[in-house]
């Protein structure tokens, strides 16, 4: 996207294709998930972001559409072993996941155990790419220093997941423009950036896109699209 991105420059479809429509609550019922999938199809969103258990159900609901099923792995803490993350990833793919968003081991990153982070990322990325599945690495930036973010993103430049992602939405804070900008500066053109957590408005989304994000994780996708439609309709009057 251009540095001067605005509501007038981005089309409805371009915005919709950046949105991962999200419902990651512990109390998600089948009716919630069905509604999520129907909304994603109606608004042409890129993906539904869900926990692992409902992957098969959502895959069935979205069959025949262009909407991807995205499974959250080791969510939201990232404090499971590499082997556990690999098993959960493989299981989600077998159940129909098109994309994987996994939480890296935040404690290992903060301890500067970068060999562990590299091994973990290599394992999950290789598994996903062998099945032609998109993979995103969640950093949970609210707990990280700039150096932590740079270290994780430098490893991502080597391993090449499809995306590095700011947040789970369950941490002490969500996406920040300055973190997105730092992530994009570090990974360059080799890896994309997803901003997630606390993105509730068109203004929020455009700020993240301007900073370098190419995906937006949000449970407010419909509001963002409607706000964009109103903005563009007002301009045409």
Short mmCIF file of C-alpha atoms in Angstrom, two decimals:
data_model
loop_
_atom_site.label_atom_id
_atom_site.label_comp_id
_atom_site.label_asym_id
_atom_site.label_seq_id
_atom_site.Cartn_x
_atom_site.Cartn_y
_atom_site.Cartn_z
CA UNK A 1 0.00 0.00 0.00
CA UNK A 2 1.06 3.60 -0.60
CA UNK A 3 2.53 5.60 2.24
CA UNK A 4 -0.34 8.10 1.93
CA UNK A 5 -3.09 5.46 2.06
CA UNK A 6 -6.55 6.86 2.73
CA UNK A 7 -10.17 5.76 2.77
CA UNK A 8 -10.57 7.22 -0.71
CA UNK A 9 -7.70 5.22 -2.20
CA UNK A 10 -8.53 1.72 -0.97
CA UNK A 11 -11.46 -0.14 -2.48
CA UNK A 12 -14.06 -2.06 -0.48
CA UNK A 13 -12.78 -5.35 -1.91
CA UNK A 14 -9.14 -4.51 -1.16
CA UNK A 15 -9.99 -3.78 2.45
CA UNK A 16 -12.18 -6.87 2.80
CA UNK A 17 -9.36 -9.06 1.45
CA UNK A 18 -7.08 -7.76 4.19
CA UNK A 19 -9.46 -8.66 7.01
CA UNK A 20 -9.24 -11.85 9.07
CA UNK A 21 -12.73 -12.01 10.63
CA UNK A 22 -12.11 -13.11 14.20
CA UNK A 23 -13.96 -15.03 16.90
CA UNK A 24 -11.56 -16.61 19.39
CA UNK A 25 -13.64 -16.60 22.55
CA UNK A 26 -13.75 -19.61 24.88
CA UNK A 27 -17.55 -19.54 24.83
CA UNK A 28 -17.92 -19.80 21.03
CA UNK A 29 -21.04 -21.83 20.18
CA UNK A 30 -21.95 -23.40 16.87
CA UNK A 31 -24.39 -20.58 16.13
CA UNK A 32 -21.60 -18.02 16.72
CA UNK A 33 -19.32 -19.85 14.32
CA UNK A 34 -22.02 -20.22 11.68
CA UNK A 35 -22.72 -16.48 11.91
CA UNK A 36 -19.00 -15.74 11.64
CA UNK A 37 -18.72 -17.80 8.45
CA UNK A 38 -21.86 -16.27 6.93
CA UNK A 39 -20.56 -12.77 7.65
CA UNK A 40 -17.16 -13.62 6.15
CA UNK A 41 -18.78 -14.88 2.94
CA UNK A 42 -21.16 -11.92 2.69
CA UNK A 43 -18.35 -9.39 3.13
CA UNK A 44 -15.71 -11.27 1.11
CA UNK A 45 -13.27 -11.34 4.02
CA UNK A 46 -9.98 -13.18 3.52
CA UNK A 47 -10.24 -15.54 6.49
CA UNK A 48 -12.10 -16.55 9.62
CA UNK A 49 -9.78 -16.71 12.63
CA UNK A 50 -10.86 -19.38 15.09
CA UNK A 51 -9.49 -21.82 17.65
CA UNK A 52 -8.54 -25.37 16.61
CA UNK A 53 -11.66 -27.27 17.67
CA UNK A 54 -14.13 -25.65 15.21
CA UNK A 55 -11.82 -25.86 12.17
CA UNK A 56 -13.64 -28.83 10.61
CA UNK A 57 -17.04 -27.21 11.19
CA UNK A 58 -15.99 -23.88 9.66
CA UNK A 59 -14.26 -25.65 6.77
CA UNK A 60 -17.61 -27.29 5.96
CA UNK A 61 -19.49 -24.00 6.32
CA UNK A 62 -17.08 -22.21 3.96
CA UNK A 63 -16.78 -24.95 1.35
CA UNK A 64 -17.14 -23.51 -2.14
CA UNK A 65 -16.26 -19.98 -1.02
CA UNK A 66 -12.96 -18.11 -1.25
CA UNK A 67 -12.82 -17.53 2.51
CA UNK A 68 -9.93 -19.27 4.26
CA UNK A 69 -10.13 -21.08 7.58
CA UNK A 70 -7.43 -19.91 9.98
CA UNK A 71 -6.51 -21.89 13.10
CA UNK A 72 -4.92 -20.30 16.16
CA UNK A 73 -2.19 -22.55 17.56
CA UNK A 74 -0.88 -22.58 21.16
CA UNK A 75 -3.30 -19.76 21.77
CA UNK A 76 -3.02 -17.32 23.44
CA UNK A 77 0.11 -17.88 25.57
CA UNK A 78 2.46 -19.78 23.27
CA UNK A 79 3.68 -21.80 26.25
CA UNK A 80 3.50 -25.28 24.77
CA UNK A 81 6.37 -27.37 23.42
CA UNK A 82 7.48 -27.33 19.81
CA UNK A 83 6.21 -30.89 19.49
CA UNK A 84 2.79 -29.90 20.85
CA UNK A 85 2.57 -26.95 18.47
CA UNK A 86 3.55 -29.16 15.55
CA UNK A 87 0.89 -31.74 16.45
CA UNK A 88 -1.81 -29.09 16.84
CA UNK A 89 -0.77 -27.52 13.53
CA UNK A 90 -0.87 -30.85 11.68
CA UNK A 91 -4.24 -31.70 13.22
CA UNK A 92 -5.70 -28.33 12.19
CA UNK A 93 -4.44 -28.75 8.63
CA UNK A 94 -5.94 -32.25 8.46
CA UNK A 95 -9.26 -30.77 9.60
CA UNK A 96 -9.24 -28.17 6.81
CA UNK A 97 -7.20 -25.16 7.96
CA UNK A 98 -5.87 -23.02 5.10
CA UNK A 99 -3.86 -20.77 7.41
CA UNK A 100 -2.10 -21.17 10.75
CA UNK A 101 -1.48 -18.37 13.27
CA UNK A 102 0.82 -19.73 15.99
CA UNK A 103 2.07 -17.97 19.12
CA UNK A 104 5.84 -18.22 19.49
CA UNK A 105 7.39 -18.97 22.86
CA UNK A 106 7.50 -15.45 24.31
CA UNK A 107 9.55 -16.45 27.36
CA UNK A 108 12.24 -18.09 25.23
CA UNK A 109 12.39 -14.97 23.04
CA UNK A 110 12.78 -12.68 26.05
CA UNK A 111 15.48 -14.99 27.45
CA UNK A 112 17.32 -14.47 24.14
CA UNK A 113 17.17 -18.20 23.43
CA UNK A 114 17.08 -17.44 19.72
CA UNK A 115 18.12 -20.95 18.69
CA UNK A 116 14.90 -22.21 20.29
CA UNK A 117 12.80 -19.58 18.47
CA UNK A 118 14.53 -20.45 15.19
CA UNK A 119 13.94 -24.19 15.71
CA UNK A 120 10.30 -23.62 16.63
CA UNK A 121 9.68 -21.36 13.64
CA UNK A 122 11.49 -23.70 11.26
CA UNK A 123 9.38 -26.65 12.46
CA UNK A 124 6.00 -24.92 12.07
CA UNK A 125 6.83 -23.10 8.82
CA UNK A 126 8.21 -26.24 7.16
CA UNK A 127 5.11 -28.20 8.20
CA UNK A 128 2.72 -25.54 6.90
CA UNK A 129 4.53 -24.91 3.64
CA UNK A 130 4.79 -28.64 2.91
CA UNK A 131 0.96 -28.62 2.90
CA UNK A 132 0.76 -25.30 0.99
CA UNK A 133 -0.75 -23.64 4.06
CA UNK A 134 -0.11 -19.97 4.97
CA UNK A 135 1.63 -19.49 8.32
CA UNK A 136 1.76 -16.44 10.59
CA UNK A 137 4.01 -16.05 13.64
CA UNK A 138 2.40 -14.15 16.53
CA UNK A 139 4.96 -12.17 18.53
CA UNK A 140 2.66 -10.64 21.22
CA UNK A 141 4.47 -7.32 20.99
CA UNK A 142 2.97 -5.86 24.18
CA UNK A 143 5.42 -8.00 26.17
CA UNK A 144 8.46 -7.31 23.98
CA UNK A 145 11.19 -4.72 23.75
CA UNK A 146 12.18 -3.31 20.36
CA UNK A 147 15.21 -5.63 20.45
CA UNK A 148 12.95 -8.65 21.08
CA UNK A 149 10.80 -7.67 18.08
CA UNK A 150 13.88 -7.18 15.89
CA UNK A 151 15.34 -10.55 16.98
CA UNK A 152 12.12 -12.41 16.13
CA UNK A 153 11.74 -10.60 12.81
CA UNK A 154 15.36 -11.23 11.82
CA UNK A 155 14.76 -14.95 12.36
CA UNK A 156 11.60 -14.64 10.27
CA UNK A 157 13.70 -13.12 7.47
CA UNK A 158 15.74 -16.33 7.50
CA UNK A 159 12.91 -18.86 7.89
CA UNK A 160 10.33 -16.97 5.77
CA UNK A 161 6.90 -17.56 7.32
CA UNK A 162 4.26 -15.78 5.27
CA UNK A 163 3.56 -13.23 8.01
CA UNK A 164 4.76 -11.96 11.34
CA UNK A 165 1.84 -10.81 13.48
CA UNK A 166 1.65 -8.33 16.33
CA UNK A 167 -0.76 -9.78 18.86
CA UNK A 168 -3.28 -12.36 19.99
CA UNK A 169 -5.73 -9.75 21.26
CA UNK A 170 -5.51 -11.40 24.69
CA UNK A 171 -2.36 -9.67 25.93
CA UNK A 172 -2.03 -6.44 27.92
CA UNK A 173 -2.25 -4.40 24.70
CA UNK A 174 -2.87 -4.96 21.01
CA UNK A 175 -1.30 -3.71 17.80
CA UNK A 176 0.62 -0.45 17.81
CA UNK A 177 1.58 1.50 14.70
CA UNK A 178 5.20 1.85 15.84
CA UNK A 179 5.51 -1.93 16.31
CA UNK A 180 4.04 -2.64 12.86
CA UNK A 181 6.47 -0.13 11.37
CA UNK A 182 9.44 -1.75 13.16
CA UNK A 183 8.35 -5.24 12.14
CA UNK A 184 7.99 -4.23 8.49
CA UNK A 185 11.32 -2.40 8.49
CA UNK A 186 13.03 -5.53 9.85
CA UNK A 187 11.42 -8.20 7.65
CA UNK A 188 11.43 -6.03 4.52
CA UNK A 189 9.80 -7.52 1.44
CA UNK A 190 10.58 -11.12 2.44
CA UNK A 191 7.74 -11.48 4.96
CA UNK A 192 4.38 -9.72 5.34
CA UNK A 193 3.00 -8.16 8.51
CA UNK A 194 -0.38 -8.76 10.15
CA UNK A 195 -1.71 -6.29 12.69
CA UNK A 196 -4.20 -7.62 15.23
CA UNK A 197 -5.56 -6.67 18.63
CA UNK A 198 -7.60 -3.58 19.41
CA UNK A 199 -8.30 -2.60 15.79
CA UNK A 200 -11.87 -1.34 15.96
CA UNK A 201 -12.29 1.40 13.35
CA UNK A 202 -11.42 2.35 9.78
CA UNK A 203 -8.95 4.90 11.15
CA UNK A 204 -7.21 2.14 13.15
CA UNK A 205 -7.05 -0.17 10.12
CA UNK A 206 -5.74 2.49 7.74
CA UNK A 207 -3.04 3.50 10.23
CA UNK A 208 -1.83 -0.11 10.41
CA UNK A 209 -1.89 -0.48 6.62
CA UNK A 210 0.04 2.77 6.20
CA UNK A 211 2.66 1.43 8.66
CA UNK A 212 3.12 -1.72 6.55
CA UNK A 213 0.44 -4.23 7.54
CA UNK A 214 -1.08 -6.33 4.76
CA UNK A 215 -3.55 -8.22 6.96
CA UNK A 216 -5.81 -6.94 9.72
CA UNK A 217 -7.09 -9.28 12.43
CA UNK A 218 -10.26 -7.91 13.98
CA UNK A 219 -13.72 -8.76 15.28
CA UNK A 220 -14.86 -5.36 13.96
CA UNK A 221 -14.45 -6.09 10.25
CA UNK A 222 -18.07 -5.40 9.38
CA UNK A 223 -17.97 -2.01 11.11
CA UNK A 224 -14.73 -1.16 9.28
CA UNK A 225 -16.19 -2.08 5.89
CA UNK A 226 -19.41 -0.15 6.58
CA UNK A 227 -17.39 2.88 7.69
CA UNK A 228 -15.36 2.70 4.48
CA UNK A 229 -18.56 2.50 2.41
CA UNK A 230 -19.99 5.56 4.17
CA UNK A 231 -16.76 7.46 3.67
CA UNK A 232 -16.67 6.75 -0.03
CA UNK A 233 -20.41 7.40 -0.53
CA UNK A 234 -20.05 10.76 1.26
CA UNK A 235 -17.16 11.69 -1.03
CA UNK A 236 -19.22 10.88 -4.14
CA UNK A 237 -22.16 13.08 -3.10
#
